[in-house]
Amino acid sequence: MDRRRAALIWRAVFALVGWVTLAVKYGLMLNEPSGRTVAATTLQYFSYFTILGNVLVALALTAPVLAPRSWLGRWSEGEGVRSAVAMYIAVIGVAYHFLLSGPWTPVTPAVVTTVFLHYVMPIAFVIDWLLFTPKGTLRWIDPVKWLSFPALYATWTVAHGYATGFWPYWFVNVPQLGAAKALLWFTILLVVFLAAGSALVVIDRFALRRDSRARAA
């Protein structure tokens, strides 16, 4: 099997897995006995960075399969775009594992979706980036540029949190933590994002050197 065909199969499978998982998670939230309206539930759903990151992953996997020649397909195939998405989803997995995960509970639909959103999809997309994403164009400044999305999310989270009282994660709950501790957590996450992005650049540079040596041999 050639590399292009392998990439199409891999992306098709995990695009389907990603969209199904997102749909199930949304359905579970709608069925919670919270008294929220559908609009309020939808707003909360998209207020989780996990959801936004997984939507980006699903789009980046779907577009090259269904519409490779479209604007979205070409855009999603770019190394910079796929690297940014890889950075976001990798941090989602790491942050969940170290900051949010607890003891394993009996298997329920909610637990299964949590595993897929925070472990399966991050691992699948990072593997996609390693195996199928073209290498050799990343610059050291790129991880800084990729921070624009998390920065916008942080701004939205604080504004939305103060407006509604909803804080998606304990480590961004400014009223509960206090401004100083919340700022510390935002800074820590910023460093984690930069570290993840820089790691991608290192791998990219290594792959470029390896390919250059192979062509010269």
XYZ file of N, CA and C in Angstrom:
651
model
N 0.845 -1.198 0.000
C 0.000 0.000 0.000
C 0.881 1.249 0.000
N 0.627 2.174 -0.943
C 1.455 3.373 -0.985
C 1.043 4.350 0.119
N 1.910 5.334 0.311
C 1.724 6.261 1.429
C 0.455 7.089 1.290
N 0.143 7.505 0.071
C -1.049 8.333 -0.127
C -2.319 7.558 0.199
N -2.376 6.318 -0.240
C -3.553 5.500 0.046
C -3.674 5.231 1.543
N -2.537 4.966 2.178
C -2.547 4.737 3.629
C -3.054 5.973 4.363
N -2.618 7.158 3.906
C -3.060 8.407 4.539
C -4.563 8.594 4.378
N -5.093 8.295 3.193
C -6.529 8.450 2.959
C -7.341 7.526 3.860
N -6.896 6.284 3.981
C -7.617 5.332 4.833
C -7.556 5.768 6.292
N -6.365 6.126 6.747
C -6.180 6.565 8.135
C -7.071 7.766 8.441
N -7.044 8.740 7.559
C -7.812 9.966 7.791
C -9.312 9.718 7.704
N -9.727 8.868 6.790
C -11.155 8.569 6.676
C -11.670 7.889 7.936
N -10.911 6.927 8.432
C -11.334 6.192 9.631
C -11.441 7.125 10.826
N -10.404 7.915 11.058
C -10.403 8.746 12.263
C -11.243 10.012 12.103
N -11.488 10.442 10.877
C -12.461 11.524 10.682
C -13.836 11.051 11.130
N -14.200 9.841 10.731
C -15.489 9.278 11.141
C -15.553 9.110 12.651
N -14.483 8.575 13.223
C -14.434 8.398 14.682
C -14.576 9.744 15.383
N -13.882 10.747 14.874
C -13.927 12.066 15.496
C -15.305 12.690 15.466
N -15.950 12.665 14.294
C -17.278 13.271 14.186
C -18.315 12.526 15.019
N -18.240 11.198 15.024
C -19.186 10.419 15.835
C -18.997 10.730 17.314
N -17.745 10.809 17.744
C -17.472 11.107 19.153
C -17.999 12.483 19.534
N -17.768 13.470 18.686
C -18.270 14.823 18.954
C -19.795 14.844 19.014
N -20.434 14.111 18.116
C -21.902 14.066 18.104
C -22.443 13.401 19.362
N -21.803 12.306 19.776
C -22.248 11.611 20.993
C -22.072 12.507 22.210
N -20.942 13.201 22.286
C -20.701 14.112 23.408
C -21.765 15.205 23.458
N -22.103 15.753 22.310
C -23.135 16.792 22.249
C -24.484 16.230 22.692
N -24.812 15.039 22.231
C -26.064 14.409 22.635
C -26.131 14.155 24.128
N -25.017 13.729 24.701
C -24.981 13.489 26.149
C -25.210 14.780 26.922
N -24.616 15.873 26.449
C -24.817 17.156 27.124
C -26.261 17.625 27.005
N -26.867 17.401 25.842
C -28.271 17.800 25.668
C -29.195 17.023 26.596
N -28.818 15.787 26.910
C -29.666 14.935 27.745
C -29.398 15.081 29.238
N -28.432 15.915 29.602
C -28.176 16.136 31.026
C -29.363 16.860 31.665
N -29.758 16.456 32.876
C -30.887 17.131 33.555
C -30.447 18.441 34.197
N -29.999 19.366 33.367
C -29.429 20.611 33.878
C -30.412 21.772 33.841
N -31.475 21.630 33.067
C -32.414 22.736 32.923
C -31.970 23.787 31.935
N -30.819 23.561 31.272
C -30.347 24.532 30.281
C -31.161 24.425 28.997
N -31.257 25.517 28.295
C -31.863 25.494 26.966
C -30.886 24.858 25.978
N -31.394 24.504 24.810
C -30.529 23.943 23.773
C -29.450 24.951 23.384
N -29.821 26.221 23.293
C -28.855 27.261 22.929
C -27.761 27.382 23.982
N -28.153 27.368 25.260
C -27.165 27.481 26.338
C -26.253 26.266 26.363
N -26.821 25.083 26.151
C -26.017 23.859 26.118
C -25.038 23.885 24.955
N -25.504 24.347 23.805
C -24.637 24.430 22.631
C -23.490 25.400 22.872
N -23.789 26.523 23.502
C -22.750 27.501 23.810
C -21.724 26.909 24.771
N -22.190 26.197 25.792
C -21.263 25.560 26.722
C -20.438 24.486 26.023
N -21.067 23.735 25.153
C -20.373 22.678 24.410
C -19.174 23.250 23.662
N -19.396 24.347 22.967
C -18.310 24.948 22.200
C -17.415 25.858 23.046
N -17.655 25.888 24.349
C -16.793 26.657 25.243
C -15.675 25.807 25.832
N -15.654 24.527 25.473
C -14.562 23.644 25.895
C -13.481 23.631 24.822
N -12.250 23.865 25.228
C -11.142 23.825 24.273
C -11.006 22.426 23.681
N -11.332 21.412 24.480
C -11.311 20.034 23.983
C -12.204 19.873 22.760
N -13.394 20.428 22.827
C -14.328 20.313 21.708
C -13.807 21.070 20.495
N -13.361 22.289 20.693
C -12.856 23.086 19.577
C -11.659 22.408 18.923
N -10.744 21.889 19.745
C -9.580 21.195 19.203
C -9.960 19.962 18.411
N -10.923 19.203 18.922
C -11.354 17.997 18.213
C -12.124 18.324 16.940
N -12.844 19.440 16.924
C -13.498 19.874 15.685
C -12.439 20.195 14.626
N -11.379 20.886 15.032
C -10.297 21.184 14.094
C -9.651 19.905 13.578
N -9.441 18.950 14.466
C -8.868 17.665 14.060
C -9.774 16.966 13.053
N -11.063 16.909 13.358
C -12.007 16.247 12.457
C -12.037 16.925 11.087
N -12.000 18.249 11.072
C -11.968 18.977 9.800
C -10.679 18.693 9.032
N -9.550 18.703 9.749
C -8.254 18.475 9.110
C -8.127 17.057 8.572
N -8.855 16.122 9.157
C -8.850 14.749 8.658
C -9.860 14.553 7.529
N -10.973 15.257 7.597
C -12.051 15.072 6.624
C -11.771 15.744 5.286
N -11.316 16.987 5.321
C -11.171 17.771 4.088
C -10.260 17.115 3.047
N -9.084 16.585 3.424
C -8.236 15.955 2.406
C -8.845 14.697 1.800
N -9.797 14.085 2.501
C -10.436 12.864 2.006
C -11.604 13.184 1.081
N -12.475 14.084 1.516
C -13.700 14.371 0.768
C -13.546 15.468 -0.276
N -12.678 16.428 -0.007
C -12.549 17.560 -0.937
C -11.098 18.009 -1.040
N -10.217 17.134 -1.522
C -8.787 17.463 -1.536
C -8.427 18.651 -2.420
N -9.240 18.928 -3.450
C -8.918 20.025 -4.366
C -9.643 21.318 -4.021
N -10.482 21.276 -3.012
C -11.188 22.482 -2.585
C -10.248 23.392 -1.810
N -10.713 24.622 -1.565
C -9.910 25.544 -0.761
C -9.644 24.956 0.616
N -10.673 24.379 1.232
C -10.506 23.800 2.559
C -9.564 22.610 2.528
N -9.668 21.789 1.486
C -8.792 20.634 1.376
C -7.338 21.038 1.245
N -7.056 22.001 0.365
C -5.670 22.464 0.189
C -5.164 23.143 1.446
N -6.020 23.943 2.068
C -5.630 24.646 3.291
C -5.294 23.654 4.404
N -6.124 22.638 4.566
C -5.920 21.685 5.657
C -4.736 20.764 5.416
N -4.261 20.679 4.169
C -3.096 19.848 3.866
C -1.787 20.560 4.165
N -1.831 21.882 4.379
C -0.613 22.631 4.627
C 0.070 22.210 5.915
N 1.393 22.165 5.886
C 2.116 21.719 7.079
C 1.879 22.646 8.264
N 1.825 23.953 8.011
C 1.608 24.886 9.111
C 0.278 24.669 9.797
N -0.771 24.469 9.005
C -2.106 24.240 9.565
C -2.139 22.944 10.357
N -1.629 21.866 9.756
C -1.673 20.573 10.434
C -0.787 20.568 11.677
N 0.288 21.321 11.643
C 1.167 21.402 12.809
C 0.497 22.168 13.941
N -0.194 23.253 13.603
C -0.920 24.005 14.629
C -1.981 23.134 15.284
N -2.732 22.401 14.464
C -3.766 21.519 15.011
C -3.134 20.424 15.860
N -2.001 19.895 15.415
C -1.297 18.872 16.202
C -0.869 19.431 17.554
N -0.404 20.676 17.569
C -0.022 21.302 18.832
C -1.223 21.412 19.756
N -2.342 21.894 19.238
C -3.537 22.071 20.074
C -4.009 20.744 20.654
N -4.120 19.727 19.806
C -4.695 18.470 20.269
C -3.724 17.727 21.181
N -2.425 17.899 20.974
C -1.453 17.270 21.869
C -1.549 17.867 23.270
N -1.676 19.182 23.345
C -1.808 19.836 24.651
C -3.122 19.438 25.313
N -4.171 19.280 24.532
C -5.448 18.821 25.089
C -5.262 17.476 25.781
N -4.584 16.558 25.118
C -4.354 15.249 25.711
C -3.500 15.310 26.957
N -2.414 16.059 26.894
C -1.502 16.165 28.040
C -2.178 16.864 29.212
N -2.857 17.968 28.943
C -3.521 18.718 30.017
C -4.599 17.879 30.686
N -5.361 17.158 29.884
C -6.393 16.313 30.492
C -5.762 15.248 31.379
N -4.729 14.593 30.881
C -4.118 13.490 31.632
C -3.564 13.952 32.971
N -2.917 15.107 32.983
C -2.247 15.549 34.206
C -3.096 16.463 35.086
N -4.084 17.128 34.520
C -4.843 18.112 35.301
C -6.300 17.745 35.550
N -6.862 16.884 34.733
C -8.303 16.659 34.817
C -8.712 15.209 35.050
N -7.887 14.272 34.626
C -8.303 12.870 34.724
C -8.300 12.405 36.172
N -9.203 11.499 36.473
C -9.303 10.924 37.810
C -9.257 9.415 37.733
N -9.600 8.738 38.816
C -9.624 7.269 38.802
C -10.608 6.756 37.754
N -10.278 5.632 37.158
C -11.162 5.046 36.157
C -12.484 4.640 36.790
N -13.555 4.921 36.095
C -14.897 4.593 36.569
C -15.509 3.541 35.648
N -16.648 2.946 36.030
C -17.296 1.979 35.133
C -17.520 2.575 33.747
N -17.409 1.729 32.733
C -17.521 2.194 31.351
C -18.946 2.654 31.054
N -19.068 3.906 30.684
C -20.342 4.506 30.287
C -20.103 5.277 28.990
N -21.148 5.676 28.282
C -20.944 6.495 27.079
C -20.124 7.755 27.359
N -20.339 8.378 28.516
C -19.594 9.593 28.856
C -18.107 9.297 29.017
N -17.787 8.180 29.659
C -16.384 7.801 29.852
C -15.734 7.471 28.512
N -16.450 6.752 27.673
C -15.909 6.381 26.360
C -15.625 7.621 25.515
N -16.550 8.564 25.489
C -16.313 9.783 24.710
C -15.136 10.575 25.273
N -15.006 10.583 26.592
C -13.869 11.271 27.208
C -12.552 10.659 26.756
N -12.484 9.336 26.734
C -11.265 8.650 26.298
C -10.960 8.975 24.837
N -11.974 8.965 24.006
C -11.745 9.244 22.583
C -11.334 10.694 22.347
N -11.971 11.631 23.046
C -11.655 13.047 22.846
C -10.275 13.414 23.360
N -9.835 12.770 24.441
C -8.603 13.194 25.109
C -7.406 12.274 24.890
N -7.646 11.066 24.394
C -6.548 10.131 24.169
C -6.501 9.625 22.725
N -7.597 9.025 22.266
C -7.588 8.391 20.947
C -7.350 9.401 19.828
N -8.130 10.475 19.805
C -7.987 11.449 18.726
C -6.665 12.209 18.787
N -6.188 12.632 19.969
C -4.862 13.255 19.994
C -3.766 12.341 19.465
N -3.767 11.082 19.897
C -2.741 10.149 19.429
C -2.873 9.921 17.928
N -4.106 9.745 17.455
C -4.326 9.493 16.025
C -3.838 10.655 15.171
N -4.087 11.886 15.619
C -3.695 13.022 14.784
C -2.194 13.270 14.847
N -1.586 13.062 15.994
C -0.129 13.218 16.073
C 0.551 12.178 15.184
N 0.033 10.948 15.168
C 0.573 9.927 14.263
C 0.394 10.360 12.813
N -0.774 10.908 12.498
C -1.014 11.426 11.150
C 0.025 12.481 10.799
N 0.302 13.380 11.733
C 1.289 14.430 11.480
C 2.672 13.827 11.251
N 3.031 12.847 12.063
C 4.354 12.237 11.950
C 4.531 11.479 10.638
N 3.500 10.753 10.223
C 3.637 9.852 9.082
C 3.247 10.464 7.741
N 2.249 11.325 7.741
C 1.649 11.726 6.471
C 1.741 13.210 6.137
N 2.139 14.040 7.080
C 2.215 15.479 6.812
C 3.573 15.831 6.222
N 3.619 16.539 5.089
C 4.902 16.936 4.494
C 5.721 17.757 5.492
N 7.011 17.598 5.448
C 7.893 18.277 6.396
C 8.835 19.224 5.659
N 9.373 20.174 6.433
C 10.436 21.008 5.899
C 10.137 22.482 5.759
N 8.960 22.930 6.199
C 8.619 24.345 6.000
C 8.428 25.123 7.302
N 8.502 24.465 8.438
C 8.226 25.157 9.700
C 9.379 26.059 10.109
N 9.029 27.161 10.785
C 10.017 28.100 11.315
C 9.833 28.206 12.824
N 10.851 28.687 13.502
C 10.790 28.777 14.960
C 9.730 29.757 15.431
N 9.370 30.712 14.581
C 8.349 31.691 14.964
C 6.946 31.102 14.883
N 6.792 30.003 14.159
C 5.454 29.455 13.930
C 4.694 29.102 15.210
N 5.314 28.432 16.197
C 4.562 28.130 17.424
C 4.007 29.375 18.113
N 4.723 30.488 17.998
C 4.225 31.737 18.583
C 2.965 32.186 17.840
N 2.981 32.080 16.517
C 1.801 32.453 15.724
C 0.611 31.545 16.044
N 0.896 30.270 16.259
C -0.183 29.322 16.546
C -0.866 29.603 17.883
N -0.223 30.404 18.725
C -0.821 30.738 20.023
C -2.026 31.661 19.893
N -2.245 32.215 18.710
C -3.358 33.158 18.553
C -4.696 32.495 18.883
N -4.860 31.241 18.499
C -6.120 30.550 18.780
C -6.315 30.305 20.277
N -5.337 29.737 20.994
C -5.500 29.613 22.450
C -5.689 30.957 23.140
N -5.033 32.007 22.632
C -5.186 33.329 23.243
C -6.615 33.844 23.071
N -7.173 33.661 21.886
C -8.573 34.049 21.664
C -9.506 33.236 22.550
N -9.194 31.949 22.680
C -10.020 31.097 23.534
C -9.960 31.562 24.983
N -8.771 31.902 25.465
C -8.627 32.367 26.845
C -9.426 33.646 27.071
N -9.362 34.551 26.104
C -10.123 35.799 26.214
C -11.621 35.514 26.279
N -12.079 34.643 25.395
C -13.495 34.268 25.384
C -13.899 33.602 26.702
N -13.053 32.707 27.203
C -13.375 31.967 28.423
C -13.556 32.900 29.607
N -12.665 33.870 29.729
C -12.768 34.815 30.844
C -14.010 35.689 30.687
N -14.231 36.209 29.487
C -15.406 37.066 29.258
C -16.702 36.284 29.470
N -16.760 35.101 28.907
C -17.956 34.262 29.042
C -18.147 33.813 30.487
N -17.040 33.514 31.159
C -17.125 33.082 32.552
C -17.707 34.150 33.456
N -17.224 35.369 33.302
C -17.749 36.458 34.135
C -19.191 36.807 33.764
N -19.548 36.603 32.500
C -20.906 36.942 32.066
C -21.934 35.909 32.511
N -21.522 34.634 32.558
C -22.495 33.565 32.822
C -22.206 32.748 34.074
N -20.988 32.869 34.600
C -20.618 32.040 35.748
C -20.155 30.649 35.361
N -20.031 30.375 34.059
C -19.583 29.057 33.593
C -18.096 29.090 33.291
N -17.356 28.214 33.972
C -15.916 28.085 33.753
C -15.640 26.632 33.381
N -15.171 26.359 32.166
C -15.075 24.978 31.682
C -14.045 24.121 32.402
N -13.004 24.747 32.954
C -11.943 23.988 33.621
C -11.568 24.690 34.921
N -11.200 23.894 35.919
C -10.893 24.498 37.220
C -9.688 25.426 37.150
N -8.742 25.134 36.271
C -7.508 25.928 36.227
C -7.660 27.243 35.461
N -8.872 27.524 34.957
C -9.128 28.840 34.359
C -10.234 29.577 35.103
N -10.645 29.047 36.229
C -11.729 29.646 37.011
C -11.171 30.811 37.826
N -11.203 31.981 37.236
C -10.576 33.154 37.854
C -11.190 33.502 39.207
N -12.513 33.563 39.367
C -13.079 33.904 40.680
C -12.685 32.916 41.772
N -12.599 31.642 41.422
C -12.270 30.631 42.421
C -10.787 30.621 42.764
N -9.937 30.761 41.763
C -8.496 30.710 41.987
C -7.923 32.047 42.443
N -8.532 33.128 42.006
C -7.945 34.442 42.196
C -7.140 34.809 40.965
N -6.995 36.083 40.727
C -6.341 36.553 39.503
C -4.904 36.065 39.389
N -4.161 36.077 40.504
C -2.744 35.707 40.457
C -2.562 34.238 40.077
N -3.312 33.349 40.738
C -3.178 31.921 40.438
C -3.686 31.589 39.041
N -4.777 32.240 38.648
C -5.297 32.003 37.301
C -4.281 32.444 36.251
N -3.646 33.595 36.483
C -2.625 34.075 35.552
C -1.454 33.102 35.492
N -1.098 32.527 36.647
C -0.021 31.540 36.682
C -0.374 30.329 35.824
N -1.614 29.857 35.945
C -2.034 28.703 35.154
C -2.076 29.031 33.670
N -2.536 30.207 33.327
C -2.531 30.611 31.922
C -1.095 30.648 31.389
N -0.165 31.120 32.219
C 1.240 31.183 31.812
C 1.822 29.789 31.633
N 1.508 28.894 32.559
C 1.980 27.508 32.453
C 1.479 26.869 31.166
N 0.206 27.069 30.879
C -0.356 26.500 29.655
C 0.280 27.113 28.412
N 0.578 28.400 28.473
C 1.266 29.058 27.370
C 2.611 28.391 27.103
N 3.353 28.121 28.176
C 4.657 27.468 28.047
C 4.502 26.059 27.475
N 3.476 25.343 27.921
C 3.233 23.991 27.408
C 2.925 24.030 25.913
N 2.097 24.972 25.502
C 1.807 25.121 24.073
C 3.088 25.403 23.289
N 3.897 26.326 23.784
C 5.137 26.664 23.087
C 6.090 25.479 23.038
N 6.158 24.714 24.125
C 7.028 23.536 24.155
C 6.566 22.501 23.135
N 5.252 22.278 23.076
C 4.718 21.315 22.110
C 4.979 21.778 20.681
N 4.736 23.063 20.423
C 4.979 23.589 19.085
C 6.446 23.537 18.696
N 7.319 23.853 19.651
C 8.759 23.806 19.380
C 9.220 22.382 19.104
N 8.631 21.417 19.801
C 8.962 20.014 19.549
C 8.607 19.626 18.115
N 7.486 20.135 17.624
C 7.101 19.861 16.239
C 8.106 20.465 15.260
N 8.591 21.660 15.567
C 9.584 22.292 14.693
C 10.875 21.481 14.695
N 11.289 21.001 15.865
C 12.502 20.174 15.958
C 12.360 18.925 15.093
N 11.224 18.252 15.212
C 10.985 17.050 14.404
C 10.982 17.395 12.920
N 10.386 18.525 12.581
C 10.343 18.976 11.193
C 11.747 19.204 10.649
N 12.595 19.867 11.431
C 13.968 20.138 10.995
C 14.746 18.830 10.829
N 14.550 17.906 11.765
C 15.231 16.611 11.689
C 14.803 15.859 10.432
N 13.503 15.870 10.151
C 12.996 15.182 8.959
C 13.547 15.814 7.688
N 13.669 17.139 7.678
C 14.206 17.832 6.505
C 15.657 17.435 6.266
N 16.464 17.403 7.334
C 17.877 17.007 7.192
C 17.991 15.559 6.721
N 17.160 14.689 7.290
C 17.195 13.276 6.909
C 16.856 13.099 5.440
N 15.830 13.810 4.976
C 15.432 13.698 3.574
C 16.500 14.281 2.651
N 17.146 15.361 3.083
C 18.199 15.975 2.271
C 19.381 15.030 2.116
N 19.742 14.353 3.213
C 20.844 13.388 3.150
C 20.486 12.204 2.270
N 19.218 11.777 2.353
C 18.789 10.632 1.545
C 18.847 10.965 0.058
N 18.457 12.201 -0.301
C 18.498 12.596 -1.709
C 19.934 12.740 -2.205
N 20.833 13.161 -1.294
C 22.223 13.368 -1.687
C 22.993 12.056 -1.798
N 22.496 11.021 -1.117
C 23.231 9.743 -1.076
C 23.189 9.020 -2.423
